[in-house]
C-alpha cells in the first residue's frame, strides 16, 4: 500500500517531520510564513492529512477543496482557525495540543502582568533613548502586583495555572466562566459575575477560547467598568477584545494599561493606533514559544496526524462526535 500524503504548512520544530516521514509522503511549505491560500487549496486537493498551524484558515471552502482529507492536526491548543462543524460534517477528526503548553502560556501571562505593572518596556525605551540622567523619586512609578486583586476570565487549564502562580504573590483572586470548582476552592479563587470581576480587579487576565460567544467579550461597556488603574492581559485570542474600544479606553485613561500577546487582526499593522500608546505592551503571539514546549506541541500534533491516518482515534481530538454514528468505520 502506498504511503498517505500529508501537507505540513510550516516547518515544525523538533523531530515531528522525521516521525511523519516514517509513515507518510510529506509535502512541506518550507518558508517561514503562512502557506499562501492558493497553495493551501492546491495541496488540500491531493493530501490525506494536514499538519496545520493557527495561521492556516481551514474553513468550509478549504474543506470543500479536500476530497481525500481524513485528518486535520493543528499545532496549537486553540482551533478557531478551523471550521469544526464543517470538519465534523465530513467525518474528519481534528487534533490539537492541549496540556503541553499550559504552564508555558501561564508563564507568559504572568510575565506580561509583571512587565505592564512595573512598566518594563517603557523603562527599557527610557534607558535606550538616553533619558536616564539620574535616579528619580517619581519616574516610571508602576503598580504593586503583590497583594493586588486578579480577575481570571476563563478558568480552564491555563487560567488555573495563572492562579497557581498568583498564589505566590499573595494575590486575591476571582474567576468568571466555566472552570473546575474543586480546583478553584483549593486555590482560593472565588467565582464571580463578569461585571463584578471587572469592577474589582487590578488585573484582568483572559483565558477563554475564541468563539461566537467570546468574540469582543471585552468591549466598550466592559472596559468602562474597569478601574482607571486596571491592567488587561490577553494571552488568549485577539478577537476576545474589541481593539477600537481598547484603544479608546487606554488613550482616555479609562484603564491603566494593556499587555497583549494576541491582537485582532494578527499580525497587528505597524500603523495601528494601539502601537502609539506607551501604556500598551504588545508581543507577537509567543505564549507557547519556548524550545521545549514547541517541540512537545509538534510531537503531539504528529501523533494526532498519524493516528488519524491509521484510522485510530486521535489522542487529542477536538470533535469526538466524528466517532459516533459512523458504524465503526474508523476502527
Ligand atoms: C496558540 O495560541 C495555541 O492555541 O496553541
Ligand atoms: C486552553 O484551552 C487551556 O486552558 O489549556
Short mmCIF file of C-alpha atoms and ligand atoms in Angstrom, two decimals:
data_model
loop_
_atom_site.label_atom_id
_atom_site.label_comp_id
_atom_site.label_asym_id
_atom_site.label_seq_id
_atom_site.Cartn_x
_atom_site.Cartn_y
_atom_site.Cartn_z
CA UNK A 1 0.00 0.00 0.00
CA UNK A 2 1.37 3.43 -0.84
CA UNK A 3 2.04 5.84 1.95
CA UNK A 4 -0.57 8.52 2.65
CA UNK A 5 0.28 12.06 1.58
CA UNK A 6 0.33 14.78 4.18
CA UNK A 7 0.78 18.50 3.84
CA UNK A 8 2.76 20.31 6.56
CA UNK A 9 2.03 24.04 6.41
CA UNK A 10 5.23 25.28 8.13
CA UNK A 11 8.47 23.65 9.21
CA UNK A 12 7.72 22.37 12.69
CA UNK A 13 10.37 22.35 15.44
CA UNK A 14 11.85 19.15 16.90
CA UNK A 15 11.57 15.73 15.31
CA UNK A 16 7.95 15.85 14.09
CA UNK A 17 8.89 15.75 10.40
CA UNK A 18 11.10 12.69 10.84
CA UNK A 19 8.30 10.96 12.65
CA UNK A 20 5.81 11.80 9.89
CA UNK A 21 8.21 10.65 7.15
CA UNK A 22 8.33 7.12 8.58
CA UNK A 23 4.68 6.64 7.59
CA UNK A 24 3.83 9.39 5.11
CA UNK A 25 4.83 11.19 1.95
CA UNK A 26 5.43 14.64 3.39
CA UNK A 27 4.78 17.76 1.33
CA UNK A 28 6.07 20.86 3.08
CA UNK A 29 5.68 24.63 2.85
CA UNK A 30 9.27 25.46 3.69
CA UNK A 31 9.10 29.22 4.09
CA UNK A 32 8.66 30.79 7.49
CA UNK A 33 5.41 32.47 6.50
CA UNK A 34 1.86 31.18 6.33
CA UNK A 35 1.09 28.91 3.40
CA UNK A 36 -0.47 31.18 0.74
CA UNK A 37 -4.15 30.45 0.28
CA UNK A 38 -3.85 29.18 -3.31
CA UNK A 39 -1.01 26.83 -2.33
CA UNK A 40 -3.03 25.58 0.62
CA UNK A 41 -6.06 24.85 -1.58
CA UNK A 42 -3.90 23.08 -4.18
CA UNK A 43 -2.22 20.94 -1.51
CA UNK A 44 -5.56 20.10 0.07
CA UNK A 45 -6.75 18.78 -3.28
CA UNK A 46 -4.26 15.93 -3.02
CA UNK A 47 -3.49 15.24 0.64
CA UNK A 48 -4.87 12.67 3.07
CA UNK A 49 -3.89 14.63 6.15
CA UNK A 50 -2.81 18.15 7.05
CA UNK A 51 -0.47 19.31 9.80
CA UNK A 52 -1.56 22.93 10.17
CA UNK A 53 -0.74 26.00 12.23
CA UNK A 54 -3.09 28.66 13.53
CA UNK A 55 -2.13 30.79 10.50
CA UNK A 56 -3.91 28.43 8.10
CA UNK A 57 -7.63 29.03 7.75
CA UNK A 58 -9.36 25.69 7.26
CA UNK A 59 -12.87 26.90 6.56
CA UNK A 60 -15.71 25.30 4.59
CA UNK A 61 -14.16 26.39 1.29
CA UNK A 62 -10.83 24.76 2.17
CA UNK A 63 -12.51 21.53 3.25
CA UNK A 64 -14.56 21.57 0.06
CA UNK A 65 -11.26 21.58 -1.85
CA UNK A 66 -10.02 18.49 0.02
CA UNK A 67 -11.77 15.36 -1.24
CA UNK A 68 -9.22 12.94 0.25
CA UNK A 69 -8.69 14.62 3.60
CA UNK A 70 -9.05 12.20 6.52
CA UNK A 71 -7.50 14.12 9.39
CA UNK A 72 -6.58 17.67 10.42
CA UNK A 73 -3.91 18.18 13.05
CA UNK A 74 -3.49 21.71 14.39
CA UNK A 75 -0.21 22.51 16.12
CA UNK A 76 -1.98 24.66 18.71
CA UNK A 77 -4.41 24.21 21.55
CA UNK A 78 -6.79 26.79 20.06
CA UNK A 79 -8.67 25.83 16.89
CA UNK A 80 -10.62 28.92 15.90
CA UNK A 81 -8.81 28.78 12.52
CA UNK A 82 -10.78 25.63 11.68
CA UNK A 83 -14.47 25.30 10.84
CA UNK A 84 -15.13 22.47 13.31
CA UNK A 85 -18.79 21.85 12.35
CA UNK A 86 -17.76 21.60 8.68
CA UNK A 87 -14.98 19.12 9.55
CA UNK A 88 -17.34 17.10 11.72
CA UNK A 89 -19.99 17.03 8.99
CA UNK A 90 -17.38 15.45 6.72
CA UNK A 91 -16.33 12.96 9.39
CA UNK A 92 -12.85 14.50 9.62
CA UNK A 93 -11.32 14.38 13.11
CA UNK A 94 -9.43 17.49 14.22
CA UNK A 95 -6.49 17.19 16.59
CA UNK A 96 -5.00 19.87 18.84
CA UNK A 97 -2.34 20.14 21.56
CA UNK A 98 -3.88 20.73 24.99
CA UNK A 99 -1.92 20.45 28.23
CA UNK A 100 1.66 20.68 26.92
CA UNK A 101 1.59 24.46 26.60
CA UNK A 102 -0.43 25.28 29.70
CA UNK A 103 2.42 26.20 32.03
CA UNK A 104 4.43 27.97 29.32
CA UNK A 105 1.47 30.15 28.38
CA UNK A 106 0.69 30.89 32.03
CA UNK A 107 4.33 31.97 32.44
CA UNK A 108 3.88 34.48 29.64
CA UNK A 109 0.61 35.79 31.07
CA UNK A 110 2.44 36.38 34.32
CA UNK A 111 5.42 37.94 32.56
CA UNK A 112 3.06 40.38 30.80
CA UNK A 113 1.32 41.18 34.06
CA UNK A 114 4.62 41.98 35.78
CA UNK A 115 6.02 43.84 32.79
CA UNK A 116 2.96 46.07 32.41
CA UNK A 117 2.56 46.72 36.13
CA UNK A 118 6.21 47.69 36.53
CA UNK A 119 6.40 49.41 33.14
CA UNK A 120 9.38 47.40 31.94
CA UNK A 121 9.05 48.20 28.21
CA UNK A 122 8.80 51.92 28.99
CA UNK A 123 11.83 51.64 31.26
CA UNK A 124 13.78 49.91 28.55
CA UNK A 125 12.88 52.58 25.99
CA UNK A 126 13.85 55.23 28.54
CA UNK A 127 17.33 53.79 29.00
CA UNK A 128 17.98 53.13 25.32
CA UNK A 129 16.63 56.58 24.46
CA UNK A 130 19.30 58.19 26.65
CA UNK A 131 16.77 59.63 29.10
CA UNK A 132 18.32 58.04 32.20
CA UNK A 133 20.24 61.04 33.53
CA UNK A 134 19.73 60.50 37.24
CA UNK A 135 17.77 58.42 39.72
CA UNK A 136 14.33 59.88 40.23
CA UNK A 137 11.82 59.51 43.04
CA UNK A 138 8.90 59.95 40.66
CA UNK A 139 9.85 58.44 37.32
CA UNK A 140 8.22 55.24 35.99
CA UNK A 141 6.15 54.55 39.05
CA UNK A 142 4.12 51.44 38.49
CA UNK A 143 1.76 49.30 40.48
CA UNK A 144 2.17 46.57 43.03
CA UNK A 145 1.45 43.05 41.98
CA UNK A 146 1.88 41.71 45.48
CA UNK A 147 -1.44 41.87 47.32
CA UNK A 148 -3.41 43.05 44.27
CA UNK A 149 -6.69 41.59 43.01
CA UNK A 150 -6.69 39.42 39.90
CA UNK A 151 -9.74 38.54 37.83
CA UNK A 152 -9.30 35.47 35.66
CA UNK A 153 -11.75 35.18 32.78
CA UNK A 154 -11.91 31.53 31.72
CA UNK A 155 -10.76 29.09 34.39
CA UNK A 156 -9.57 26.22 32.20
CA UNK A 157 -6.10 24.74 32.28
CA UNK A 158 -4.25 27.97 31.56
CA UNK A 159 -6.43 30.11 33.82
CA UNK A 160 -5.79 27.70 36.67
CA UNK A 161 -2.05 27.72 36.01
CA UNK A 162 -2.08 31.51 36.24
CA UNK A 163 -3.97 31.24 39.53
CA UNK A 164 -1.30 28.92 40.96
CA UNK A 165 1.38 31.47 40.11
CA UNK A 166 -0.64 34.30 41.63
CA UNK A 167 -0.81 32.47 44.95
CA UNK A 168 2.90 33.09 45.40
CA UNK A 169 2.26 36.84 45.16
CA UNK A 170 -0.48 36.81 47.78
CA UNK A 171 -2.95 37.98 45.16
CA UNK A 172 -6.67 37.95 45.85
CA UNK A 173 -8.32 36.05 43.03
CA UNK A 174 -11.67 35.76 41.29
CA UNK A 175 -12.72 33.91 38.19
CA UNK A 176 -15.55 34.14 35.71
CA UNK A 177 -16.60 31.48 33.26
CA UNK A 178 -16.54 27.73 33.28
CA UNK A 179 -13.96 26.08 35.45
CA UNK A 180 -13.18 23.39 37.91
CA UNK A 181 -14.91 24.35 41.17
CA UNK A 182 -12.78 21.96 43.17
CA UNK A 183 -9.53 23.48 41.86
CA UNK A 184 -10.93 26.96 42.43
CA UNK A 185 -11.63 26.09 46.07
CA UNK A 186 -8.20 24.60 46.58
CA UNK A 187 -6.56 27.71 45.12
CA UNK A 188 -8.88 30.06 46.98
CA UNK A 189 -10.12 31.59 43.73
CA UNK A 190 -13.70 32.80 44.03
CA UNK A 191 -16.38 32.55 41.34
CA UNK A 192 -17.69 35.93 40.34
CA UNK A 193 -20.04 37.67 37.90
CA UNK A 194 -18.27 39.26 34.96
CA UNK A 195 -19.21 42.83 35.85
CA UNK A 196 -18.15 42.45 39.48
CA UNK A 197 -14.84 40.93 38.40
CA UNK A 198 -14.20 43.84 36.04
CA UNK A 199 -15.08 46.42 38.69
CA UNK A 200 -12.97 44.93 41.46
CA UNK A 201 -9.82 43.65 39.76
CA UNK A 202 -6.46 45.38 39.48
CA UNK A 203 -5.50 42.85 36.82
CA UNK A 204 -7.86 41.11 34.40
CA UNK A 205 -6.38 38.14 32.53
CA UNK A 206 -8.18 36.46 29.61
CA UNK A 207 -8.11 32.67 29.20
CA UNK A 208 -11.16 31.82 27.11
CA UNK A 209 -11.07 30.27 23.64
CA UNK A 210 -12.34 32.47 20.80
CA UNK A 211 -15.86 31.58 19.70
CA UNK A 212 -19.00 33.44 18.67
CA UNK A 213 -19.78 33.75 22.39
CA UNK A 214 -16.43 35.23 23.36
CA UNK A 215 -15.88 37.46 20.31
CA UNK A 216 -15.40 41.01 21.67
CA UNK A 217 -16.32 39.77 25.14
CA UNK A 218 -14.31 42.77 26.33
CA UNK A 219 -15.72 45.85 24.61
CA UNK A 220 -16.50 49.45 25.49
CA UNK A 221 -19.07 48.53 28.14
CA UNK A 222 -16.75 46.11 29.92
CA UNK A 223 -13.72 48.40 29.76
CA UNK A 224 -15.81 51.21 31.24
CA UNK A 225 -16.44 49.06 34.31
CA UNK A 226 -12.72 48.61 35.00
CA UNK A 227 -10.69 50.80 37.34
CA UNK A 228 -8.60 53.62 35.83
CA UNK A 229 -5.53 51.80 37.15
CA UNK A 230 -6.51 48.30 35.94
CA UNK A 231 -4.35 46.28 33.62
CA UNK A 232 -5.83 43.98 30.97
CA UNK A 233 -3.77 40.95 29.92
CA UNK A 234 -4.64 38.94 26.82
CA UNK A 235 -2.83 35.70 26.02
CA UNK A 236 -5.98 34.03 24.62
CA UNK A 237 -7.05 35.31 21.19
CA UNK A 238 -7.08 38.85 19.88
CA UNK A 239 -10.75 38.64 18.91
CA UNK A 240 -11.81 38.37 22.55
CA UNK A 241 -11.15 42.11 22.89
CA UNK A 242 -12.62 44.90 20.75
CA UNK A 243 -9.42 46.68 19.66
CA UNK A 244 -11.10 50.04 18.91
CA UNK A 245 -12.72 50.12 22.34
CA UNK A 246 -9.42 49.11 23.90
CA UNK A 247 -7.62 51.97 22.16
CA UNK A 248 -10.20 54.45 23.45
CA UNK A 249 -10.03 53.09 26.99
CA UNK A 250 -6.24 53.25 27.06
CA UNK A 251 -5.99 56.64 25.38
CA UNK A 252 -8.63 58.17 27.67
CA UNK A 253 -7.28 56.73 30.89
CA UNK A 254 -10.34 54.58 31.46
CA UNK A 255 -8.00 51.70 32.25
CA UNK A 256 -4.34 51.81 33.23
CA UNK A 257 -2.61 49.58 30.72
CA UNK A 258 -2.91 46.55 28.49
CA UNK A 259 -0.47 43.75 27.79
CA UNK A 260 -1.29 41.70 24.73
CA UNK A 261 0.22 38.56 23.27
CA UNK A 262 -2.56 38.36 20.70
CA UNK A 263 -4.27 41.00 18.58
CA UNK A 264 -7.09 41.43 16.11
CA UNK A 265 -6.02 41.21 13.35
CA UNK A 266 -2.77 39.30 13.59
CA UNK A 267 -0.16 40.46 12.89
CA UNK A 268 -1.13 43.93 14.06
CA UNK A 269 -0.44 46.62 11.46
CA UNK A 270 2.63 48.77 12.23
CA UNK A 271 0.28 51.78 11.85
CA UNK A 272 -2.22 50.51 14.39
CA UNK A 273 -3.09 53.27 16.87
CA UNK A 274 -2.51 50.86 19.78
CA UNK A 275 1.21 50.99 18.93
CA UNK A 276 1.27 54.73 19.60
CA UNK A 277 0.40 54.21 23.26
CA UNK A 278 3.01 53.91 25.99
CA UNK A 279 0.58 52.01 28.20
CA UNK A 280 0.06 49.22 25.70
CA UNK A 281 2.57 46.40 25.61
CA UNK A 282 2.32 44.03 22.65
CA UNK A 283 4.30 40.88 21.89
CA UNK A 284 3.83 38.71 18.77
CA UNK A 285 1.75 35.69 19.88
CA UNK A 286 4.53 33.91 21.75
CA UNK A 287 2.53 32.33 24.58
CA UNK A 288 3.78 28.83 23.87
CA UNK A 289 7.11 29.91 22.39
CA UNK A 290 9.76 28.01 24.31
CA UNK A 291 12.11 25.47 22.77
CA UNK A 292 10.78 22.61 24.87
CA UNK A 293 7.09 23.42 24.57
CA UNK A 294 7.05 23.99 20.83
CA UNK A 295 8.84 20.67 20.34
CA UNK A 296 6.23 18.94 22.51
CA UNK A 297 3.40 20.58 20.57
CA UNK A 298 4.88 19.48 17.23
CA UNK A 299 5.34 15.94 18.51
CA UNK A 300 1.79 15.78 19.80
CA UNK A 301 0.44 17.17 16.53
CA UNK A 302 2.42 14.49 14.64
CA UNK A 303 0.92 11.78 16.87
CA UNK A 304 -2.59 13.10 16.23
CA UNK A 305 -2.00 13.14 12.49
CA UNK A 306 -0.53 9.64 12.34
CA UNK A 307 -3.34 8.21 14.46
CA UNK A 308 -5.89 9.74 12.11
CA UNK A 309 -4.18 8.32 9.02
CA UNK A 310 -4.07 4.85 10.57
CA UNK A 311 -7.80 5.08 11.26
CA UNK A 312 -7.20 5.23 15.01
CA UNK A 313 -8.84 7.63 17.38
CA UNK A 314 -6.80 10.84 17.76
CA UNK A 315 -5.18 11.05 21.20
CA UNK A 316 -6.36 14.69 21.44
CA UNK A 317 -9.47 15.22 19.38
CA UNK A 318 -11.50 18.44 19.26
CA UNK A 319 -14.60 16.87 17.67
CA UNK A 320 -15.09 13.34 19.08
CA UNK A 321 -18.57 13.47 17.52
CA UNK A 322 -16.89 12.10 14.37
CA UNK A 323 -16.51 8.79 16.20
CA UNK A 324 -20.23 8.47 16.79
CA UNK A 325 -22.60 7.11 14.20
CA UNK A 326 -20.04 6.05 11.63
CA UNK A 327 -20.78 2.35 12.01
CA UNK A 328 -17.30 1.65 13.37
CA UNK A 329 -15.69 2.55 10.05
CA UNK A 330 -12.94 4.39 11.88
CA UNK A 331 -11.59 1.39 13.75
C1 LIG B 1 -1.61 29.18 20.49
O1 LIG B 1 -2.11 30.25 20.52
C2 LIG B 1 -2.33 27.96 20.65
O2 LIG B 1 -3.57 27.96 20.57
O3 LIG B 1 -1.66 26.93 20.83
C1 LIG B 2 -6.56 26.00 26.72
O1 LIG B 2 -7.60 25.85 26.20
C2 LIG B 2 -6.14 25.59 28.02
O2 LIG B 2 -6.72 26.09 29.01
O3 LIG B 2 -5.20 24.77 28.05
#
